[in-house]
Amino acid sequence: MRADDLSEDSESARGATDDIPISTQLWTYDANSDKSVAELIRASAAAGYDAVEPFYLDNPAVIATAVEETDVTMRSAHVSVGHLEEEFDTLARTYTDFGASTLIHGYQSPNTFTDEDSIVAFADRINAMADRLADWGIEYGYHNYNHEFEMTLGDETAYDVFARHISDDVHLQLDVGWSLVGGADPAGVLSEYSGNIGSLHVKDMSTAGTFEEIGEGDVNTDSLADVIRETSDIDFLVYEYDGAPNPMESLETGAEFLDTWSRTLI
């Protein structure tokens, strides 16, 4: 459990009146719009998000102004372990200044998950970075794709092996869409690894692997909600729709969905 966890006998994991904060991964809009990170922060604030999750910083000074002038926080960001290993002090200071409480390794090649030695070596790097960032008051974690669930080692998926070797303070960010495509039951994964899963990428997809608008794919948000209420302690929810045909409309759709959904979880 993380330091900010609340007691199990409270009225809910978040408290009787607090919703789970909602965020959005800015990759969704950067890839399909001409908006800068600062412009996306302002748009996210207008749509009703509590936070944003960037995957790069194109103009830190302008971004800082956007964060200061809106009610949106930079709760989390995707920053690779390799980038952090190369520029640790600079990046730790930058994201601390932005108020980020969680940094996430957003993607790891399938080649890493072909054998246990490789998986353990990667888990060790994530654990070591989590230890370093803890001194800055920041959690470090990992965001899955589908291949971690598709690749197996004996009776376990590669994700199972990885999850067994991470430290208790590593923050798993479960991408529910990609886990579904990988053949897993997202709610089952959330239940099994609830001690480490601190956030969800609420991405809707079909089992065939196509991206869908939230609520229109095959991800069962009702079953996820049941697990969150019963066993899980989610710090924040992140909307994402890769390849959205109308990204700025989807930004608003995601905020409306997560705002409504989050209120059912407390």
CSV table of C-alpha atoms in Angstrom, one decimal:
chain,number,residue,atom,x,y,z
A,1,MET,CA,0.0,0.0,0.0
A,2,ARG,CA,1.2,3.5,-0.7
A,3,ALA,CA,1.7,6.1,2.0
A,4,ASP,CA,-1.4,8.1,1.1
A,5,ASP,CA,-3.7,5.0,1.3
A,6,LEU,CA,-6.7,5.5,3.6
A,7,SER,CA,-7.8,2.9,6.2
A,8,GLU,CA,-10.0,0.1,5.0
A,9,ASP,CA,-12.7,1.0,7.5
A,10,SER,CA,-13.3,4.4,6.1
A,11,GLU,CA,-16.6,5.0,4.2
A,12,SER,CA,-14.6,4.5,1.0
A,13,ALA,CA,-11.1,4.3,-0.2
A,14,ARG,CA,-11.3,8.0,-1.3
A,15,GLY,CA,-13.5,9.3,1.5
A,16,ALA,CA,-17.2,9.9,1.6
A,17,THR,CA,-17.2,13.1,-0.5
A,18,ASP,CA,-14.1,12.8,-2.7
A,19,ASP,CA,-14.4,11.6,-6.3
A,20,ILE,CA,-11.4,9.7,-7.8
A,21,PRO,CA,-9.5,12.4,-9.8
A,22,ILE,CA,-9.9,12.1,-13.6
A,23,SER,CA,-7.1,12.8,-16.0
A,24,THR,CA,-6.3,12.3,-19.7
A,25,GLN,CA,-3.2,11.1,-21.6
A,26,LEU,CA,-2.2,13.9,-24.0
A,27,TRP,CA,-0.9,11.5,-26.6
A,28,THR,CA,-4.5,11.0,-27.7
A,29,TYR,CA,-4.6,14.6,-28.9
A,30,ASP,CA,-1.0,15.3,-29.8
A,31,ALA,CA,-1.0,12.6,-32.4
A,32,ASN,CA,-4.2,13.8,-34.1
A,33,SER,CA,-4.4,17.6,-33.6
A,34,ASP,CA,-2.1,20.6,-33.9
A,35,LYS,CA,-2.4,21.6,-30.3
A,36,SER,CA,0.6,22.2,-28.1
A,37,VAL,CA,0.9,20.7,-24.6
A,38,ALA,CA,-0.1,24.0,-23.0
A,39,GLU,CA,-3.1,24.3,-25.3
A,40,LEU,CA,-4.2,20.8,-24.4
A,41,ILE,CA,-3.9,21.6,-20.7
A,42,ARG,CA,-6.2,24.5,-21.1
A,43,ALA,CA,-8.6,22.4,-23.2
A,44,SER,CA,-8.5,19.7,-20.6
A,45,ALA,CA,-9.4,22.2,-17.8
A,46,ALA,CA,-12.3,23.5,-19.9
A,47,ALA,CA,-13.6,20.0,-20.4
A,48,GLY,CA,-13.6,19.3,-16.7
A,49,TYR,CA,-10.5,17.1,-16.1
A,50,ASP,CA,-8.7,17.3,-12.7
A,51,ALA,CA,-5.3,16.4,-14.2
A,52,VAL,CA,-3.4,15.7,-17.4
A,53,GLU,CA,-0.8,13.1,-18.2
A,54,PRO,CA,1.8,14.3,-20.8
A,55,PHE,CA,4.3,12.0,-22.5
A,56,TYR,CA,6.7,14.9,-23.3
A,57,LEU,CA,7.1,18.6,-22.5
A,58,ASP,CA,7.4,20.7,-25.6
A,59,ASN,CA,7.8,24.1,-23.8
A,60,PRO,CA,8.2,23.8,-20.0
A,61,ALA,CA,7.9,27.5,-19.3
A,62,VAL,CA,4.6,27.9,-21.3
A,63,ILE,CA,3.3,24.6,-19.8
A,64,ALA,CA,4.0,25.9,-16.3
A,65,THR,CA,2.0,29.0,-17.0
A,66,ALA,CA,-0.9,26.9,-18.3
A,67,VAL,CA,-0.8,24.7,-15.2
A,68,GLU,CA,-0.7,27.8,-12.9
A,69,GLU,CA,-3.6,29.5,-14.7
A,70,THR,CA,-6.0,26.5,-14.7
A,71,ASP,CA,-7.3,24.1,-12.1
A,72,VAL,CA,-5.6,21.2,-13.8
A,73,THR,CA,-2.7,19.5,-12.2
A,74,MET,CA,0.1,17.4,-13.8
A,75,ARG,CA,-0.7,14.4,-11.6
A,76,SER,CA,1.3,12.0,-13.7
A,77,ALA,CA,3.5,11.8,-16.8
A,78,HIS,CA,5.0,9.1,-19.0
A,79,VAL,CA,8.8,9.2,-18.8
A,80,SER,CA,10.9,6.1,-19.8
A,81,VAL,CA,13.3,4.6,-17.3
A,82,GLY,CA,16.1,5.0,-19.9
A,83,HIS,CA,15.4,8.8,-20.1
A,84,LEU,CA,15.4,9.0,-16.3
A,85,GLU,CA,18.6,7.0,-16.0
A,86,GLU,CA,20.3,9.4,-18.4
A,87,GLU,CA,18.9,12.7,-17.0
A,88,PHE,CA,17.7,11.9,-13.5
A,89,ASP,CA,18.4,15.1,-11.6
A,90,THR,CA,17.0,17.4,-14.4
A,91,LEU,CA,13.8,15.3,-14.9
A,92,ALA,CA,13.2,14.7,-11.2
A,93,ARG,CA,13.5,18.4,-10.5
A,94,THR,CA,11.3,19.4,-13.5
A,95,TYR,CA,8.5,17.1,-12.7
A,96,THR,CA,8.7,17.9,-9.0
A,97,ASP,CA,8.3,21.6,-10.0
A,98,PHE,CA,5.2,20.6,-12.0
A,99,GLY,CA,3.8,18.8,-8.9
A,100,ALA,CA,3.7,15.4,-10.5
A,101,SER,CA,3.3,12.6,-8.0
A,102,THR,CA,3.6,9.7,-10.4
A,103,LEU,CA,5.9,9.0,-13.4
A,104,ILE,CA,5.2,6.0,-15.6
A,105,HIS,CA,7.3,4.0,-18.1
A,106,GLY,CA,4.8,4.0,-20.9
A,107,TYR,CA,6.0,1.2,-23.2
A,108,GLN,CA,8.5,-1.7,-23.2
A,109,SER,CA,9.4,-3.8,-26.3
A,110,PRO,CA,8.0,-7.3,-26.5
A,111,ASN,CA,11.6,-8.5,-26.7
A,112,THR,CA,11.9,-7.8,-23.0
A,113,PHE,CA,9.2,-10.3,-22.1
A,114,THR,CA,10.5,-13.4,-23.9
A,115,ASP,CA,12.2,-15.0,-20.9
A,116,GLU,CA,12.2,-14.7,-17.2
A,117,ASP,CA,15.8,-13.4,-16.9
A,118,SER,CA,15.0,-10.5,-19.2
A,119,ILE,CA,11.8,-9.7,-17.3
A,120,VAL,CA,13.5,-9.7,-14.0
A,121,ALA,CA,16.3,-7.5,-15.2
A,122,PHE,CA,13.7,-5.0,-16.5
A,123,ALA,CA,11.7,-5.2,-13.2
A,124,ASP,CA,15.0,-4.5,-11.3
A,125,ARG,CA,15.5,-1.3,-13.3
A,126,ILE,CA,11.9,-0.2,-12.5
A,127,ASN,CA,12.4,-1.0,-8.8
A,128,ALA,CA,15.7,0.9,-8.7
A,129,MET,CA,14.1,4.0,-10.3
A,130,ALA,CA,11.1,3.8,-7.9
A,131,ASP,CA,13.6,3.9,-5.0
A,132,ARG,CA,15.4,6.9,-6.5
A,133,LEU,CA,12.2,8.8,-7.2
A,134,ALA,CA,10.8,8.0,-3.7
A,135,ASP,CA,13.4,10.4,-2.3
A,136,TRP,CA,11.7,13.1,-4.4
A,137,GLY,CA,8.2,12.2,-3.2
A,138,ILE,CA,7.3,10.6,-6.6
A,139,GLU,CA,6.1,7.1,-7.4
A,140,TYR,CA,7.4,5.3,-10.4
A,141,GLY,CA,5.6,2.7,-12.4
A,142,TYR,CA,4.7,0.8,-15.6
A,143,HIS,CA,2.0,1.0,-18.2
A,144,ASN,CA,1.2,-2.2,-20.1
A,145,TYR,CA,0.3,-3.0,-23.7
A,146,ASN,CA,-1.2,-6.2,-25.0
A,147,HIS,CA,2.0,-8.3,-25.5
A,148,GLU,CA,2.7,-8.7,-21.8
A,149,PHE,CA,-0.5,-10.7,-21.6
A,150,GLU,CA,-0.1,-12.6,-24.9
A,151,MET,CA,3.4,-13.9,-24.1
A,152,THR,CA,3.5,-16.8,-21.7
A,153,LEU,CA,6.2,-18.5,-19.6
A,154,GLY,CA,4.8,-21.8,-18.5
A,155,ASP,CA,1.5,-21.3,-16.8
A,156,GLU,CA,2.1,-17.5,-16.3
A,157,THR,CA,1.8,-14.5,-18.6
A,158,ALA,CA,4.8,-12.3,-18.9
A,159,TYR,CA,2.8,-9.7,-17.0
A,160,ASP,CA,2.4,-12.1,-14.1
A,161,VAL,CA,6.1,-12.7,-14.0
A,162,PHE,CA,6.9,-9.0,-14.1
A,163,ALA,CA,4.3,-8.2,-11.4
A,164,ARG,CA,5.9,-10.9,-9.1
A,165,HIS,CA,9.2,-9.2,-9.3
A,166,ILE,CA,8.3,-5.5,-8.8
A,167,SER,CA,8.6,-3.9,-5.4
A,168,ASP,CA,5.5,-3.0,-3.3
A,169,ASP,CA,6.0,0.7,-4.0
A,170,VAL,CA,6.0,0.3,-7.8
A,171,HIS,CA,2.8,1.9,-9.4
A,172,LEU,CA,1.2,-0.3,-12.0
A,173,GLN,CA,-0.9,1.7,-14.4
A,174,LEU,CA,-3.3,-0.8,-15.9
A,175,ASP,CA,-4.4,-0.1,-19.5
A,176,VAL,CA,-7.7,-1.9,-19.5
A,177,GLY,CA,-8.1,-1.7,-23.3
A,178,TRP,CA,-4.7,-3.2,-24.1
A,179,SER,CA,-5.1,-5.9,-21.4
A,180,LEU,CA,-8.4,-6.9,-23.0
A,181,VAL,CA,-6.8,-7.2,-26.4
A,182,GLY,CA,-4.0,-9.3,-24.9
A,183,GLY,CA,-6.6,-11.9,-23.8
A,184,ALA,CA,-6.9,-10.9,-20.2
A,185,ASP,CA,-9.9,-9.9,-18.2
A,186,PRO,CA,-9.1,-6.4,-17.1
A,187,ALA,CA,-11.2,-6.7,-13.9
A,188,GLY,CA,-9.5,-9.9,-13.0
A,189,VAL,CA,-6.1,-8.3,-13.5
A,190,LEU,CA,-7.2,-5.4,-11.3
A,191,SER,CA,-8.4,-7.7,-8.6
A,192,GLU,CA,-5.2,-9.8,-8.6
A,193,TYR,CA,-2.8,-7.0,-8.6
A,194,SER,CA,-4.8,-4.3,-6.7
A,195,GLY,CA,-1.9,-3.8,-4.2
A,196,ASN,CA,0.2,-2.3,-7.0
A,197,ILE,CA,-2.3,-0.9,-9.5
A,198,GLY,CA,-2.7,2.7,-8.6
A,199,SER,CA,-4.2,4.1,-11.8
A,200,LEU,CA,-6.2,2.9,-14.8
A,201,HIS,CA,-5.9,4.0,-18.4
A,202,VAL,CA,-9.6,3.8,-19.2
A,203,LYS,CA,-9.3,3.1,-22.9
A,204,ASP,CA,-12.1,1.2,-24.8
A,205,MET,CA,-11.2,-1.3,-27.4
A,206,SER,CA,-12.7,-4.2,-29.2
A,207,THR,CA,-11.3,-7.7,-28.6
A,208,ALA,CA,-10.2,-7.6,-32.2
A,209,GLY,CA,-7.8,-4.8,-31.3
A,210,THR,CA,-9.6,-1.7,-32.8
A,211,PHE,CA,-9.8,1.5,-30.8
A,212,GLU,CA,-13.3,2.6,-29.8
A,213,GLU,CA,-14.8,5.6,-28.1
A,214,ILE,CA,-15.3,5.1,-24.4
A,215,GLY,CA,-18.4,3.1,-23.7
A,216,GLU,CA,-18.6,1.7,-27.3
A,217,GLY,CA,-16.1,-1.1,-27.2
A,218,ASP,CA,-15.7,-4.4,-25.3
A,219,VAL,CA,-14.2,-3.2,-22.1
A,220,ASN,CA,-16.7,-4.0,-19.2
A,221,THR,CA,-16.5,-0.9,-17.0
A,222,ASP,CA,-19.2,-2.3,-14.8
A,223,SER,CA,-17.0,-5.2,-13.7
A,224,LEU,CA,-14.1,-2.9,-13.2
A,225,ALA,CA,-16.2,-0.7,-11.0
A,226,ASP,CA,-17.2,-3.7,-8.9
A,227,VAL,CA,-13.5,-4.5,-8.3
A,228,ILE,CA,-12.7,-0.9,-7.5
A,229,ARG,CA,-15.4,-0.7,-4.9
A,230,GLU,CA,-14.6,-4.0,-3.3
A,231,THR,CA,-10.8,-4.4,-3.3
A,232,SER,CA,-9.0,-1.7,-5.0
A,233,ASP,CA,-7.6,1.8,-4.2
A,234,ILE,CA,-7.2,3.7,-7.4
A,235,ASP,CA,-5.4,7.1,-7.2
A,236,PHE,CA,-6.6,8.5,-10.5
A,237,LEU,CA,-8.3,7.5,-13.8
A,238,VAL,CA,-6.9,8.4,-17.2
A,239,TYR,CA,-9.0,8.7,-20.3
A,240,GLU,CA,-7.3,7.7,-23.6
A,241,TYR,CA,-8.5,7.1,-27.1
A,242,ASP,CA,-5.6,6.3,-29.5
A,243,GLY,CA,-6.3,7.5,-33.0
A,244,ALA,CA,-9.5,9.4,-32.2
A,245,PRO,CA,-11.0,10.7,-35.4
A,246,ASN,CA,-12.2,13.9,-33.7
A,247,PRO,CA,-9.7,14.2,-30.8
A,248,MET,CA,-11.0,17.4,-29.3
A,249,GLU,CA,-14.5,16.2,-29.2
A,250,SER,CA,-13.3,12.9,-27.6
A,251,LEU,CA,-11.5,14.9,-25.0
A,252,GLU,CA,-14.9,16.2,-23.8
A,253,THR,CA,-16.6,12.9,-24.2
A,254,GLY,CA,-13.9,11.2,-22.0
A,255,ALA,CA,-14.3,13.9,-19.3
A,256,GLU,CA,-18.0,13.4,-19.2
A,257,PHE,CA,-17.8,9.7,-19.0
A,258,LEU,CA,-15.1,9.5,-16.4
A,259,ASP,CA,-16.8,12.2,-14.3
A,260,THR,CA,-20.0,10.3,-14.2
A,261,TRP,CA,-18.3,6.9,-13.8
A,262,SER,CA,-15.9,8.0,-11.0
A,263,ARG,CA,-18.9,9.1,-8.9
A,264,THR,CA,-20.2,5.6,-9.0
A,265,LEU,CA,-17.0,4.2,-7.5
A,266,ILE,CA,-17.2,5.9,-4.0
